[in-house]
Amino acid sequence: ARSGVIVLPCGAGKTLTGVAAACTIGKRTLVLCTSHLAVEQWVAEFKRWANIDPKRITRFSSKVKEKPNYPDCILVATYSILAGAIARYGKAGAAPMGKDAQETARIVVFIKTHVWGLMVMDEVQVAPANTFRQIMSQAKVHCKLGLTVTLVREDGKIQYLTWLIGPKLYEANWMDLQAEGHIAKVECNEVRVKMQPDFFKWCVVLLWCRGCACLGPVGKGGRALTMRMGTSGCVLGLRLFGVSLFWSSLLAISPFA
């Protein structure tokens, strides 16, 4: 099987594509997701479409940590939990304390000591992150399949997927799928409303406390709130800016006049 990335729009069947790939290969499969909710969705779709004993499907997330009962299984895990577990217990000599930690360590050992026929990576655009790349280096995998809606990263690391996983194998055009009736028709509407003064004050105080506030005007009589992570050198300036905006709003003085 060839490794690579498939790009499909929302509602086009990314999960079903991954299930079909696992069924076609018919080998031990590791599925990586971004959240516990996504883990439950993948498990439900495997039970729905695959002819497999549910006992062979195990979950590994922040809420559920199930050790595989069979060598040949489907393990559905989240990127963050698996990466964190490998960082803690993937090294030789690591001594986990507590029952939960021991169970996690056993799952990590299972993943590292078995050869996986397929690794399916949902929302694969997160895979190039430094904390997640170690998963691909620790797990022994014959074939990797990445699935995503948006093959974009702001840090430019999206190109790393070419050597981490493989080339882009297929990308569906959402307009073609819409015209053929495979997905719902897209309708975009923009509704602009004024920010209430009390809500605006609350937002300014909240952002000031977090040390990352940047506000700007939008048209007449409106304000836009944009979250930006500032560097340590500008946090104080942002806080002072938030204070000035807060007091100007209390005094009903527009800082953008």
mmCIF file of C-alpha atoms in Angstrom, residues 17-27 29 31 46 74 118 120 145:
data_model
loop_
_atom_site.group_PDB
_atom_site.id
_atom_site.type_symbol
_atom_site.label_atom_id
_atom_site.label_comp_id
_atom_site.label_asym_id
_atom_site.label_seq_id
_atom_site.Cartn_x
_atom_site.Cartn_y
_atom_site.Cartn_z
ATOM 1 C CA THR A 17 -12.356 6.538 3.913
ATOM 2 C CA GLY A 18 -10.111 5.653 6.831
ATOM 3 C CA VAL A 19 -12.344 2.741 7.849
ATOM 4 C CA ALA A 20 -12.359 1.450 4.261
ATOM 5 C CA ALA A 21 -8.549 1.667 4.114
ATOM 6 C CA ALA A 22 -8.215 -0.301 7.356
ATOM 7 C CA CYS A 23 -10.634 -2.954 6.121
ATOM 8 C CA THR A 24 -8.829 -3.220 2.776
ATOM 9 C CA ILE A 25 -5.401 -3.694 4.355
ATOM 10 C CA GLY A 26 -6.773 -5.976 7.062
ATOM 11 C CA LYS A 27 -3.842 -5.501 9.439
ATOM 12 C CA THR A 29 -4.349 -0.368 12.694
ATOM 13 C CA VAL A 31 -5.820 5.700 14.352
ATOM 14 C CA PHE A 46 -15.640 1.098 12.844
ATOM 15 C CA ILE A 74 -7.592 -1.319 16.093
ATOM 16 C CA LEU A 118 -1.697 0.997 8.905
ATOM 17 C CA VAL A 120 -4.525 6.618 9.970
ATOM 18 C CA LEU A 145 -2.679 7.559 5.579
#
